[in-house]
Amino acid sequence: MQKKETIGEFLRFGITGVISTAVHYAIYWVLQHWVNVNVAYTVGYVLSFLMNYWMTAHFTFKERTSGKNAVGFGGAHLVNYCLHIVLLNFFLWLGLSRELAPLGVYAIAIPTNFVLVRYVFKHVSVTPVMFARDKSQMCNNLLQYAHVYAWGREHGRKVVSMRFSYKYRYFHICHTSLTGFGWYLLAKYAAALRLLPTASFKDSDCDREALERKMLAHPHIVVSGWHVRYYDLFLKYRQEICELFTLDPQFTAPVKAKMNDTGIRLGVHIRRGDYVHWQGGRYCFDDDVYIRHINRFAAMHEGEEVHVYLSTNDPSVDAGHYQQHCPAAVIHHLQGSAPEDLFMLSECHYLIGPPSTFSLVAAMYKDLPLYRMDSPEAERMTAADFHLFDYWFRRIL
């Protein structure tokens, strides 16, 4: 499935490039009759660049445009523009007509870019760089990157997240060096063109030893797949990982202002949506199941003030309904975005929820006790069943 998606993106990338080049030349051809050729070429380049950016985001990768990925995309094209202008004037100096000079530029610039990228990755002596690649939901991507990061950190490698270079840009890592849309494009198509080797941990039964030997053998490599696992190294560099994935202040400040400072804070992750189908709907629990768990927790902390913070992807969840059926607790439903809910859960003292990397990552930041709802029976929940992050992250379903 992932291979077909990559081939599709590569074909759409080629279509985008052909259309952008045609638009560039058409604008240049018209304007060069009226203005200086460099001005005409630059105007054509800029307008075709804007169209290229829009098509790359919406057509090639089917992602939203944003100021951040626009800057990254622009940076990737700046050197290319300089090469185009130099070549254009060179061909004009040689005596080519205004109409033919751009064709010579295209004939040289495109393969030159290919050769330069190949040379950088094959021969230039720089800090070894690993590109972590995975296509999944936010916290799956976070944990997959963290395992690759921990391995790279142990072996002196710089590790770049391809996913967080253009998506889920809520974290500190998104503002670090090499984490940008331009680097994402470079790594993606360098791998597609076999300029960069790939170590794929796609299958649970993959040959991990052989893949690690491949990672050690290549200073620059793409590491992909959900099943990359380096548990001990993850724990060794866990503090650095948490710092990289510190949420930006615009997501944390509103949550801090709304959370209560007294009593016990229990975060409850109500997962619906995709859980209707995942594992045959086994973990898509109804409100009564969560209510019983909340009441069970309140009974375990009788005499204490319990504040319950609901996090859910189901817009139909009614905090009033929960409050009515959970009289021993105070129910809060902040209705935040995904990053806001992640931070909210991480600020609680205890967490309850079905198997999910979302609640698992929330527990990671401050090593919170987490009860995983492997069944709907609330009476099975005891204090001894709340385990810390290092227990659950080795038992991901």
PDB file of N, CA and C in Angstrom, residues 289-346:
ATOM      1  N   VAL A 289     -19.573   2.521  29.796  1.00  0.00           N
ATOM      2  CA  VAL A 289     -18.309   1.874  30.184  1.00  0.00           C
ATOM      3  C   VAL A 289     -17.376   2.897  30.827  1.00  0.00           C
ATOM      4  N   TYR A 290     -17.258   4.057  30.211  1.00  0.00           N
ATOM      5  CA  TYR A 290     -16.382   5.094  30.774  1.00  0.00           C
ATOM      6  C   TYR A 290     -16.936   5.615  32.107  1.00  0.00           C
ATOM      7  N   ILE A 291     -18.242   5.757  32.200  1.00  0.00           N
ATOM      8  CA  ILE A 291     -18.860   6.234  33.443  1.00  0.00           C
ATOM      9  C   ILE A 291     -18.567   5.258  34.584  1.00  0.00           C
ATOM     10  N   ARG A 292     -18.679   3.966  34.310  1.00  0.00           N
ATOM     11  CA  ARG A 292     -18.387   2.971  35.349  1.00  0.00           C
ATOM     12  C   ARG A 292     -16.932   3.039  35.795  1.00  0.00           C
ATOM     13  N   HIS A 293     -16.025   3.270  34.852  1.00  0.00           N
ATOM     14  CA  HIS A 293     -14.611   3.392  35.215  1.00  0.00           C
ATOM     15  C   HIS A 293     -14.355   4.648  36.051  1.00  0.00           C
ATOM     16  N   ILE A 294     -15.000   5.747  35.689  1.00  0.00           N
ATOM     17  CA  ILE A 294     -14.835   6.989  36.461  1.00  0.00           C
ATOM     18  C   ILE A 294     -15.364   6.796  37.887  1.00  0.00           C
ATOM     19  N   ASN A 295     -16.518   6.186  38.010  1.00  0.00           N
ATOM     20  CA  ASN A 295     -17.087   5.946  39.338  1.00  0.00           C
ATOM     21  C   ASN A 295     -16.226   4.975  40.136  1.00  0.00           C
ATOM     22  N   ARG A 296     -15.661   3.999  39.459  1.00  0.00           N
ATOM     23  CA  ARG A 296     -14.759   3.051  40.132  1.00  0.00           C
ATOM     24  C   ARG A 296     -13.537   3.794  40.649  1.00  0.00           C
ATOM     25  N   PHE A 297     -12.975   4.680  39.852  1.00  0.00           N
ATOM     26  CA  PHE A 297     -11.798   5.449  40.274  1.00  0.00           C
ATOM     27  C   PHE A 297     -12.157   6.359  41.457  1.00  0.00           C
ATOM     28  N   ALA A 298     -13.303   7.012  41.389  1.00  0.00           N
ATOM     29  CA  ALA A 298     -13.728   7.898  42.479  1.00  0.00           C
ATOM     30  C   ALA A 298     -13.902   7.113  43.771  1.00  0.00           C
ATOM     31  N   ALA A 299     -14.435   5.892  43.683  1.00  0.00           N
ATOM     32  CA  ALA A 299     -14.598   5.055  44.873  1.00  0.00           C
ATOM     33  C   ALA A 299     -13.241   4.644  45.442  1.00  0.00           C
ATOM     34  N   MET A 300     -12.258   4.445  44.563  1.00  0.00           N
ATOM     35  CA  MET A 300     -10.902   4.100  45.022  1.00  0.00           C
ATOM     36  C   MET A 300     -10.249   5.270  45.739  1.00  0.00           C
ATOM     37  N   HIS A 301     -10.749   6.499  45.512  1.00  0.00           N
ATOM     38  CA  HIS A 301     -10.187   7.706  46.137  1.00  0.00           C
ATOM     39  C   HIS A 301     -11.280   8.426  46.941  1.00  0.00           C
ATOM     40  N   GLU A 302     -12.054   7.630  47.652  1.00  0.00           N
ATOM     41  CA  GLU A 302     -13.158   8.170  48.440  1.00  0.00           C
ATOM     42  C   GLU A 302     -12.641   9.194  49.458  1.00  0.00           C
ATOM     43  N   GLY A 303     -13.351  10.298  49.579  1.00  0.00           N
ATOM     44  CA  GLY A 303     -12.953  11.361  50.502  1.00  0.00           C
ATOM     45  C   GLY A 303     -12.035  12.388  49.889  1.00  0.00           C
ATOM     46  N   GLU A 304     -11.589  12.151  48.638  1.00  0.00           N
ATOM     47  CA  GLU A 304     -10.712  13.095  47.952  1.00  0.00           C
ATOM     48  C   GLU A 304     -11.485  13.777  46.818  1.00  0.00           C
ATOM     49  N   GLU A 305     -11.048  14.971  46.484  1.00  0.00           N
ATOM     50  CA  GLU A 305     -11.675  15.730  45.397  1.00  0.00           C
ATOM     51  C   GLU A 305     -11.116  15.239  44.056  1.00  0.00           C
ATOM     52  N   VAL A 306     -11.988  14.697  43.238  1.00  0.00           N
ATOM     53  CA  VAL A 306     -11.561  14.123  41.954  1.00  0.00           C
ATOM     54  C   VAL A 306     -12.091  14.978  40.806  1.00  0.00           C
ATOM     55  N   HIS A 307     -11.175  15.480  39.995  1.00  0.00           N
ATOM     56  CA  HIS A 307     -11.533  16.243  38.792  1.00  0.00           C
ATOM     57  C   HIS A 307     -11.214  15.381  37.570  1.00  0.00           C
ATOM     58  N   VAL A 308     -12.208  15.167  36.735  1.00  0.00           N
ATOM     59  CA  VAL A 308     -12.057  14.308  35.557  1.00  0.00           C
ATOM     60  C   VAL A 308     -12.023  15.170  34.302  1.00  0.00           C
ATOM     61  N   TYR A 309     -10.986  14.974  33.479  1.00  0.00           N
ATOM     62  CA  TYR A 309     -10.823  15.746  32.244  1.00  0.00           C
ATOM     63  C   TYR A 309     -11.014  14.800  31.052  1.00  0.00           C
ATOM     64  N   LEU A 310     -12.048  15.062  30.278  1.00  0.00           N
ATOM     65  CA  LEU A 310     -12.396  14.210  29.144  1.00  0.00           C
ATOM     66  C   LEU A 310     -11.652  14.662  27.885  1.00  0.00           C
ATOM     67  N   SER A 311     -11.054  13.699  27.202  1.00  0.00           N
ATOM     68  CA  SER A 311     -10.432  13.936  25.901  1.00  0.00           C
ATOM     69  C   SER A 311     -11.059  12.964  24.923  1.00  0.00           C
ATOM     70  N   THR A 312     -11.583  13.478  23.825  1.00  0.00           N
ATOM     71  CA  THR A 312     -12.280  12.591  22.896  1.00  0.00           C
ATOM     72  C   THR A 312     -12.242  13.109  21.468  1.00  0.00           C
ATOM     73  N   ASN A 313     -12.369  12.180  20.533  1.00  0.00           N
ATOM     74  CA  ASN A 313     -12.521  12.542  19.120  1.00  0.00           C
ATOM     75  C   ASN A 313     -13.977  12.381  18.684  1.00  0.00           C
ATOM     76  N   ASP A 314     -14.868  12.229  19.673  1.00  0.00           N
ATOM     77  CA  ASP A 314     -16.296  12.084  19.392  1.00  0.00           C
ATOM     78  C   ASP A 314     -17.018  13.369  19.805  1.00  0.00           C
ATOM     79  N   PRO A 315     -17.484  14.171  18.842  1.00  0.00           N
ATOM     80  CA  PRO A 315     -18.139  15.443  19.174  1.00  0.00           C
ATOM     81  C   PRO A 315     -19.473  15.293  19.906  1.00  0.00           C
ATOM     82  N   SER A 316     -20.007  14.090  19.942  1.00  0.00           N
ATOM     83  CA  SER A 316     -21.307  13.900  20.594  1.00  0.00           C
ATOM     84  C   SER A 316     -21.193  13.670  22.101  1.00  0.00           C
ATOM     85  N   VAL A 317     -19.980  13.556  22.615  1.00  0.00           N
ATOM     86  CA  VAL A 317     -19.801  13.337  24.054  1.00  0.00           C
ATOM     87  C   VAL A 317     -20.362  14.530  24.824  1.00  0.00           C
ATOM     88  N   ASP A 318     -21.216  14.253  25.814  1.00  0.00           N
ATOM     89  CA  ASP A 318     -21.910  15.278  26.582  1.00  0.00           C
ATOM     90  C   ASP A 318     -21.389  15.273  28.017  1.00  0.00           C
ATOM     91  N   ALA A 319     -20.679  16.325  28.393  1.00  0.00           N
ATOM     92  CA  ALA A 319     -20.117  16.409  29.741  1.00  0.00           C
ATOM     93  C   ALA A 319     -21.217  16.402  30.796  1.00  0.00           C
ATOM     94  N   GLY A 320     -22.373  17.001  30.478  1.00  0.00           N
ATOM     95  CA  GLY A 320     -23.487  17.021  31.416  1.00  0.00           C
ATOM     96  C   GLY A 320     -23.983  15.620  31.743  1.00  0.00           C
ATOM     97  N   HIS A 321     -24.017  14.763  30.733  1.00  0.00           N
ATOM     98  CA  HIS A 321     -24.434  13.368  30.936  1.00  0.00           C
ATOM     99  C   HIS A 321     -23.468  12.664  31.883  1.00  0.00           C
ATOM    100  N   TYR A 322     -22.183  12.901  31.680  1.00  0.00           N
ATOM    101  CA  TYR A 322     -21.181  12.288  32.555  1.00  0.00           C
ATOM    102  C   TYR A 322     -21.307  12.820  33.983  1.00  0.00           C
ATOM    103  N   GLN A 323     -21.515  14.126  34.094  1.00  0.00           N
ATOM    104  CA  GLN A 323     -21.630  14.707  35.433  1.00  0.00           C
ATOM    105  C   GLN A 323     -22.849  14.143  36.175  1.00  0.00           C
ATOM    106  N   GLN A 324     -23.933  13.968  35.458  1.00  0.00           N
ATOM    107  CA  GLN A 324     -25.151  13.435  36.065  1.00  0.00           C
ATOM    108  C   GLN A 324     -24.940  12.030  36.618  1.00  0.00           C
ATOM    109  N   HIS A 325     -24.138  11.233  35.919  1.00  0.00           N
ATOM    110  CA  HIS A 325     -23.941   9.845  36.331  1.00  0.00           C
ATOM    111  C   HIS A 325     -22.655   9.614  37.116  1.00  0.00           C
ATOM    112  N   CYS A 326     -21.882  10.672  37.327  1.00  0.00           N
ATOM    113  CA  CYS A 326     -20.645  10.570  38.127  1.00  0.00           C
ATOM    114  C   CYS A 326     -20.681  11.628  39.231  1.00  0.00           C
ATOM    115  N   PRO A 327     -21.574  11.497  40.204  1.00  0.00           N
ATOM    116  CA  PRO A 327     -21.740  12.543  41.215  1.00  0.00           C
ATOM    117  C   PRO A 327     -20.544  12.721  42.142  1.00  0.00           C
ATOM    118  N   ALA A 328     -19.685  11.717  42.238  1.00  0.00           N
ATOM    119  CA  ALA A 328     -18.537  11.802  43.152  1.00  0.00           C
ATOM    120  C   ALA A 328     -17.329  12.479  42.510  1.00  0.00           C
ATOM    121  N   ALA A 329     -17.473  12.947  41.275  1.00  0.00           N
ATOM    122  CA  ALA A 329     -16.359  13.589  40.573  1.00  0.00           C
ATOM    123  C   ALA A 329     -16.854  14.864  39.897  1.00  0.00           C
ATOM    124  N   VAL A 330     -15.922  15.747  39.606  1.00  0.00           N
ATOM    125  CA  VAL A 330     -16.219  16.970  38.852  1.00  0.00           C
ATOM    126  C   VAL A 330     -15.746  16.747  37.415  1.00  0.00           C
ATOM    127  N   ILE A 331     -16.661  16.834  36.462  1.00  0.00           N
ATOM    128  CA  ILE A 331     -16.345  16.527  35.065  1.00  0.00           C
ATOM    129  C   ILE A 331     -15.970  17.810  34.313  1.00  0.00           C
ATOM    130  N   HIS A 332     -14.875  17.742  33.571  1.00  0.00           N
ATOM    131  CA  HIS A 332     -14.431  18.865  32.738  1.00  0.00           C
ATOM    132  C   HIS A 332     -14.287  18.368  31.296  1.00  0.00           C
ATOM    133  N   HIS A 333     -14.825  19.109  30.370  1.00  0.00           N
ATOM    134  CA  HIS A 333     -14.654  18.799  28.942  1.00  0.00           C
ATOM    135  C   HIS A 333     -14.219  20.085  28.247  1.00  0.00           C
ATOM    136  N   LEU A 334     -12.915  20.240  28.048  1.00  0.00           N
ATOM    137  CA  LEU A 334     -12.366  21.488  27.517  1.00  0.00           C
ATOM    138  C   LEU A 334     -12.582  21.623  26.017  1.00  0.00           C
ATOM    139  N   GLN A 335     -12.876  20.513  25.337  1.00  0.00           N
ATOM    140  CA  GLN A 335     -13.139  20.512  23.889  1.00  0.00           C
ATOM    141  C   GLN A 335     -11.989  21.167  23.114  1.00  0.00           C
ATOM    142  N   GLY A 336     -10.800  20.753  23.449  1.00  0.00           N
ATOM    143  CA  GLY A 336      -9.624  21.317  22.800  1.00  0.00           C
ATOM    144  C   GLY A 336      -9.255  20.594  21.511  1.00  0.00           C
ATOM    145  N   SER A 337      -8.256  21.129  20.837  1.00  0.00           N
ATOM    146  CA  SER A 337      -7.705  20.482  19.646  1.00  0.00           C
ATOM    147  C   SER A 337      -6.860  19.284  20.080  1.00  0.00           C
ATOM    148  N   ALA A 338      -6.371  18.515  19.126  1.00  0.00           N
ATOM    149  CA  ALA A 338      -5.555  17.334  19.446  1.00  0.00           C
ATOM    150  C   ALA A 338      -4.327  17.697  20.296  1.00  0.00           C
ATOM    151  N   PRO A 339      -3.528  18.716  19.914  1.00  0.00           N
ATOM    152  CA  PRO A 339      -2.376  19.055  20.754  1.00  0.00           C
ATOM    153  C   PRO A 339      -2.786  19.581  22.127  1.00  0.00           C
ATOM    154  N   GLU A 340      -3.896  20.301  22.195  1.00  0.00           N
ATOM    155  CA  GLU A 340      -4.363  20.802  23.493  1.00  0.00           C
ATOM    156  C   GLU A 340      -4.811  19.653  24.389  1.00  0.00           C
ATOM    157  N   ASP A 341      -5.518  18.687  23.821  1.00  0.00           N
ATOM    158  CA  ASP A 341      -5.942  17.533  24.606  1.00  0.00           C
ATOM    159  C   ASP A 341      -4.757  16.691  25.049  1.00  0.00           C
ATOM    160  N   LEU A 342      -3.752  16.570  24.187  1.00  0.00           N
ATOM    161  CA  LEU A 342      -2.556  15.820  24.563  1.00  0.00           C
ATOM    162  C   LEU A 342      -1.885  16.467  25.771  1.00  0.00           C
ATOM    163  N   PHE A 343      -1.760  17.790  25.749  1.00  0.00           N
ATOM    164  CA  PHE A 343      -1.163  18.490  26.878  1.00  0.00           C
ATOM    165  C   PHE A 343      -2.037  18.366  28.122  1.00  0.00           C
ATOM    166  N   MET A 344      -3.358  18.482  27.949  1.00  0.00           N
ATOM    167  CA  MET A 344      -4.276  18.366  29.076  1.00  0.00           C
ATOM    168  C   MET A 344      -4.097  17.020  29.779  1.00  0.00           C
ATOM    169  N   LEU A 345      -4.067  15.941  29.017  1.00  0.00           N
ATOM    170  CA  LEU A 345      -3.882  14.620  29.618  1.00  0.00           C
ATOM    171  C   LEU A 345      -2.538  14.517  30.324  1.00  0.00           C
ATOM    172  N   SER A 346      -1.512  15.117  29.742  1.00  0.00           N
ATOM    173  CA  SER A 346      -0.172  15.034  30.355  1.00  0.00           C
ATOM    174  C   SER A 346      -0.087  15.796  31.672  1.00  0.00           C
TER     175      SER A 346
END
